[in-house]
């Protein structure tokens, strides 16, 4: 049976969404092609009609999730409130791919790492548009520092098996970021 071009595109989007969710939840190595295709509701045999290899799937899934364009947040504080929330911490599968996969990406082939790097650069540029500061250099510094603090805090909060410590990491990082924004450029702690 022949599948229409539209159905092929829809199937590929479904596969990429399933792969992205599974990779963020379980990591690259723990997820098999069979797992992805089953989650997408398709047969394993059809995989190679869409992708050259699992490495190709990883790179394309990262490009898809990292490439979703979002308008810049109203401000970094609003982003920090959402990003450093218990809901985001507790939902790796639908959460930030950087926090979920950064430690694994260094062991991936160049395509996957290039996609993650491109997504990182887009995020820094996006945050630079709303970061505090009198000039582009100060805004970029605030964007890089804020993003690094948010991602690091989310990773640490997810890592901890102590719920009070995990909550504290999230709330104290939100408070620290708010204080940084109030102090303005040149007063970094």
mmCIF file of C-alpha atoms in Angstrom:
data_model
loop_
_atom_site.group_PDB
_atom_site.id
_atom_site.type_symbol
_atom_site.label_atom_id
_atom_site.label_comp_id
_atom_site.label_asym_id
_atom_site.label_seq_id
_atom_site.Cartn_x
_atom_site.Cartn_y
_atom_site.Cartn_z
ATOM 1 C CA UNK A 1 0.000 0.000 0.000
ATOM 2 C CA UNK A 2 1.374 3.404 -1.005
ATOM 3 C CA UNK A 3 1.435 6.173 1.602
ATOM 4 C CA UNK A 4 0.711 9.762 0.551
ATOM 5 C CA UNK A 5 3.397 12.447 0.821
ATOM 6 C CA UNK A 6 1.324 14.148 3.536
ATOM 7 C CA UNK A 7 1.122 10.907 5.517
ATOM 8 C CA UNK A 8 4.889 10.406 5.188
ATOM 9 C CA UNK A 9 5.471 13.903 6.611
ATOM 10 C CA UNK A 10 2.954 13.303 9.401
ATOM 11 C CA UNK A 11 4.583 9.955 10.256
ATOM 12 C CA UNK A 12 8.012 11.606 10.388
ATOM 13 C CA UNK A 13 6.708 14.363 12.706
ATOM 14 C CA UNK A 14 5.171 11.666 14.923
ATOM 15 C CA UNK A 15 8.432 9.704 15.015
ATOM 16 C CA UNK A 16 10.462 12.837 15.843
ATOM 17 C CA UNK A 17 8.058 13.814 18.640
ATOM 18 C CA UNK A 18 8.166 10.303 20.112
ATOM 19 C CA UNK A 19 11.960 10.161 19.870
ATOM 20 C CA UNK A 20 12.400 13.573 21.441
ATOM 21 C CA UNK A 21 10.130 12.681 24.350
ATOM 22 C CA UNK A 22 11.763 9.272 24.913
ATOM 23 C CA UNK A 23 15.324 10.628 24.626
ATOM 24 C CA UNK A 24 14.611 13.380 27.177
ATOM 25 C CA UNK A 25 13.011 10.887 29.546
ATOM 26 C CA UNK A 26 15.454 7.967 29.234
ATOM 27 C CA UNK A 27 18.591 9.195 27.424
ATOM 28 C CA UNK A 28 19.954 8.285 24.009
ATOM 29 C CA UNK A 29 21.468 4.922 24.873
ATOM 30 C CA UNK A 30 18.455 3.543 26.732
ATOM 31 C CA UNK A 31 16.041 4.164 23.870
ATOM 32 C CA UNK A 32 16.008 1.779 20.912
ATOM 33 C CA UNK A 33 14.674 2.338 17.413
ATOM 34 C CA UNK A 34 11.980 -0.221 18.235
ATOM 35 C CA UNK A 35 10.962 1.822 21.308
ATOM 36 C CA UNK A 36 10.628 4.963 19.198
ATOM 37 C CA UNK A 37 8.639 3.324 16.422
ATOM 38 C CA UNK A 38 6.336 1.570 18.901
ATOM 39 C CA UNK A 39 5.718 4.853 20.719
ATOM 40 C CA UNK A 40 4.940 6.486 17.365
ATOM 41 C CA UNK A 41 2.467 3.716 16.583
ATOM 42 C CA UNK A 42 4.474 2.493 13.585
ATOM 43 C CA UNK A 43 6.362 -0.678 12.763
ATOM 44 C CA UNK A 44 10.107 -1.000 13.255
ATOM 45 C CA UNK A 45 10.536 -2.030 9.610
ATOM 46 C CA UNK A 46 9.522 1.412 8.366
ATOM 47 C CA UNK A 47 12.239 3.243 10.299
ATOM 48 C CA UNK A 48 14.845 3.231 7.519
ATOM 49 C CA UNK A 49 12.385 4.845 5.133
ATOM 50 C CA UNK A 50 12.646 7.959 7.308
ATOM 51 C CA UNK A 51 16.158 7.888 8.804
ATOM 52 C CA UNK A 52 19.595 6.564 7.848
ATOM 53 C CA UNK A 53 20.443 5.421 11.368
ATOM 54 C CA UNK A 54 19.697 5.991 15.030
ATOM 55 C CA UNK A 55 22.358 8.726 14.997
ATOM 56 C CA UNK A 56 20.451 10.436 12.171
ATOM 57 C CA UNK A 57 17.237 10.133 14.201
ATOM 58 C CA UNK A 58 18.937 11.678 17.243
ATOM 59 C CA UNK A 59 20.252 14.613 15.210
ATOM 60 C CA UNK A 60 16.894 15.216 13.527
ATOM 61 C CA UNK A 61 14.953 14.892 16.795
ATOM 62 C CA UNK A 62 17.277 17.458 18.395
ATOM 63 C CA UNK A 63 16.941 19.773 15.397
ATOM 64 C CA UNK A 64 13.167 19.497 15.678
ATOM 65 C CA UNK A 65 12.887 20.158 19.414
ATOM 66 C CA UNK A 66 15.673 22.769 19.543
ATOM 67 C CA UNK A 67 14.428 24.510 16.413
ATOM 68 C CA UNK A 68 10.954 25.274 17.632
ATOM 69 C CA UNK A 69 10.946 29.015 17.512
ATOM 70 C CA UNK A 70 9.480 30.814 20.433
ATOM 71 C CA UNK A 71 9.106 34.522 20.945
ATOM 72 C CA UNK A 72 11.424 35.894 23.592
ATOM 73 C CA UNK A 73 9.918 35.811 27.065
ATOM 74 C CA UNK A 74 8.626 39.077 28.476
ATOM 75 C CA UNK A 75 11.617 39.067 30.797
ATOM 76 C CA UNK A 76 14.105 36.643 32.281
ATOM 77 C CA UNK A 77 12.200 36.586 35.575
ATOM 78 C CA UNK A 78 9.075 35.238 33.884
ATOM 79 C CA UNK A 79 11.126 32.571 32.138
ATOM 80 C CA UNK A 80 12.882 31.624 35.395
ATOM 81 C CA UNK A 81 9.517 31.233 37.172
ATOM 82 C CA UNK A 82 8.337 28.750 34.546
ATOM 83 C CA UNK A 83 11.645 27.018 33.911
ATOM 84 C CA UNK A 84 12.590 26.613 37.573
ATOM 85 C CA UNK A 85 9.239 25.165 38.604
ATOM 86 C CA UNK A 86 8.440 21.820 40.200
ATOM 87 C CA UNK A 87 6.264 20.958 37.193
ATOM 88 C CA UNK A 88 9.152 21.443 34.773
ATOM 89 C CA UNK A 89 11.572 19.610 37.059
ATOM 90 C CA UNK A 90 9.222 16.644 37.331
ATOM 91 C CA UNK A 91 8.488 16.314 33.599
ATOM 92 C CA UNK A 92 11.750 15.490 31.851
ATOM 93 C CA UNK A 93 9.988 13.982 28.837
ATOM 94 C CA UNK A 94 8.283 17.267 27.912
ATOM 95 C CA UNK A 95 10.907 19.571 29.392
ATOM 96 C CA UNK A 96 14.047 21.307 28.277
ATOM 97 C CA UNK A 97 16.223 19.112 26.035
ATOM 98 C CA UNK A 98 19.361 20.953 27.162
ATOM 99 C CA UNK A 99 18.862 20.061 30.823
ATOM 100 C CA UNK A 100 17.805 16.520 29.970
ATOM 101 C CA UNK A 101 20.507 15.678 27.432
ATOM 102 C CA UNK A 102 23.507 18.002 27.838
ATOM 103 C CA UNK A 103 25.639 15.472 29.681
ATOM 104 C CA UNK A 104 24.974 12.846 27.008
ATOM 105 C CA UNK A 105 25.469 15.006 23.930
ATOM 106 C CA UNK A 106 29.255 15.053 24.266
ATOM 107 C CA UNK A 107 29.286 11.336 23.420
ATOM 108 C CA UNK A 108 27.171 11.737 20.277
ATOM 109 C CA UNK A 109 28.413 12.115 16.705
ATOM 110 C CA UNK A 110 28.923 15.579 15.251
ATOM 111 C CA UNK A 111 25.418 16.018 13.818
ATOM 112 C CA UNK A 112 23.679 15.742 17.170
ATOM 113 C CA UNK A 113 26.186 17.987 18.895
ATOM 114 C CA UNK A 114 25.928 20.565 16.092
ATOM 115 C CA UNK A 115 22.133 20.650 16.475
ATOM 116 C CA UNK A 116 22.402 21.150 20.216
ATOM 117 C CA UNK A 117 24.990 23.910 19.722
ATOM 118 C CA UNK A 118 22.799 25.693 17.167
ATOM 119 C CA UNK A 119 19.859 25.503 19.569
ATOM 120 C CA UNK A 120 22.008 26.847 22.391
ATOM 121 C CA UNK A 121 23.101 29.796 20.270
ATOM 122 C CA UNK A 122 19.474 30.566 19.295
ATOM 123 C CA UNK A 123 18.423 30.468 22.954
ATOM 124 C CA UNK A 124 21.202 32.835 24.012
ATOM 125 C CA UNK A 125 20.288 35.248 21.217
ATOM 126 C CA UNK A 126 16.602 35.028 22.192
ATOM 127 C CA UNK A 127 17.363 35.724 25.845
ATOM 128 C CA UNK A 128 19.782 38.531 24.948
ATOM 129 C CA UNK A 129 16.830 40.467 23.524
ATOM 130 C CA UNK A 130 15.169 40.678 26.955
ATOM 131 C CA UNK A 131 18.166 40.514 29.293
ATOM 132 C CA UNK A 132 19.021 43.561 31.392
ATOM 133 C CA UNK A 133 21.941 45.697 30.362
ATOM 134 C CA UNK A 134 22.893 48.961 28.711
ATOM 135 C CA UNK A 135 24.490 47.406 25.617
ATOM 136 C CA UNK A 136 24.639 44.217 23.559
ATOM 137 C CA UNK A 137 27.701 42.852 25.378
ATOM 138 C CA UNK A 138 26.088 43.287 28.819
ATOM 139 C CA UNK A 139 22.804 41.810 27.611
ATOM 140 C CA UNK A 140 24.554 38.754 26.158
ATOM 141 C CA UNK A 141 26.549 38.269 29.390
ATOM 142 C CA UNK A 142 23.314 38.407 31.402
ATOM 143 C CA UNK A 143 21.647 35.978 28.976
ATOM 144 C CA UNK A 144 24.506 33.472 29.120
ATOM 145 C CA UNK A 145 24.791 33.661 32.920
ATOM 146 C CA UNK A 146 21.052 33.436 33.464
ATOM 147 C CA UNK A 147 20.617 30.516 31.072
ATOM 148 C CA UNK A 148 23.580 28.663 32.594
ATOM 149 C CA UNK A 149 22.160 29.200 36.102
ATOM 150 C CA UNK A 150 18.693 27.999 35.072
ATOM 151 C CA UNK A 151 19.908 24.885 33.260
ATOM 152 C CA UNK A 152 22.386 24.040 36.019
ATOM 153 C CA UNK A 153 19.760 24.506 38.715
ATOM 154 C CA UNK A 154 17.273 22.312 36.885
ATOM 155 C CA UNK A 155 19.870 19.567 36.473
ATOM 156 C CA UNK A 156 20.815 19.734 40.166
ATOM 157 C CA UNK A 157 17.166 19.809 41.280
ATOM 158 C CA UNK A 158 16.393 16.743 39.138
ATOM 159 C CA UNK A 159 19.488 14.945 40.397
ATOM 160 C CA UNK A 160 18.641 15.277 44.075
ATOM 161 C CA UNK A 161 16.571 12.608 45.829
ATOM 162 C CA UNK A 162 15.902 15.070 48.669
ATOM 163 C CA UNK A 163 12.704 16.942 47.748
ATOM 164 C CA UNK A 164 13.398 19.819 50.142
ATOM 165 C CA UNK A 165 16.868 20.358 48.689
ATOM 166 C CA UNK A 166 15.497 20.101 45.163
ATOM 167 C CA UNK A 167 12.813 22.711 45.883
ATOM 168 C CA UNK A 168 15.413 24.929 47.572
ATOM 169 C CA UNK A 169 17.699 24.793 44.533
ATOM 170 C CA UNK A 170 14.840 25.931 42.302
ATOM 171 C CA UNK A 171 13.595 28.703 44.588
ATOM 172 C CA UNK A 172 17.023 30.039 45.533
ATOM 173 C CA UNK A 173 18.129 30.149 41.895
ATOM 174 C CA UNK A 174 14.950 32.062 40.985
ATOM 175 C CA UNK A 175 15.678 34.485 43.850
ATOM 176 C CA UNK A 176 19.329 34.851 42.834
ATOM 177 C CA UNK A 177 18.373 35.564 39.222
ATOM 178 C CA UNK A 178 15.826 38.162 40.370
ATOM 179 C CA UNK A 179 18.496 39.834 42.508
ATOM 180 C CA UNK A 180 20.907 39.878 39.573
ATOM 181 C CA UNK A 181 18.298 41.584 37.401
ATOM 182 C CA UNK A 182 17.633 44.214 40.093
ATOM 183 C CA UNK A 183 21.338 44.960 40.634
ATOM 184 C CA UNK A 184 21.860 45.579 36.956
ATOM 185 C CA UNK A 185 25.041 45.269 34.886
ATOM 186 C CA UNK A 186 28.402 45.588 36.527
ATOM 187 C CA UNK A 187 27.176 44.303 39.898
ATOM 188 C CA UNK A 188 27.258 40.562 39.304
ATOM 189 C CA UNK A 189 27.659 38.535 42.462
#
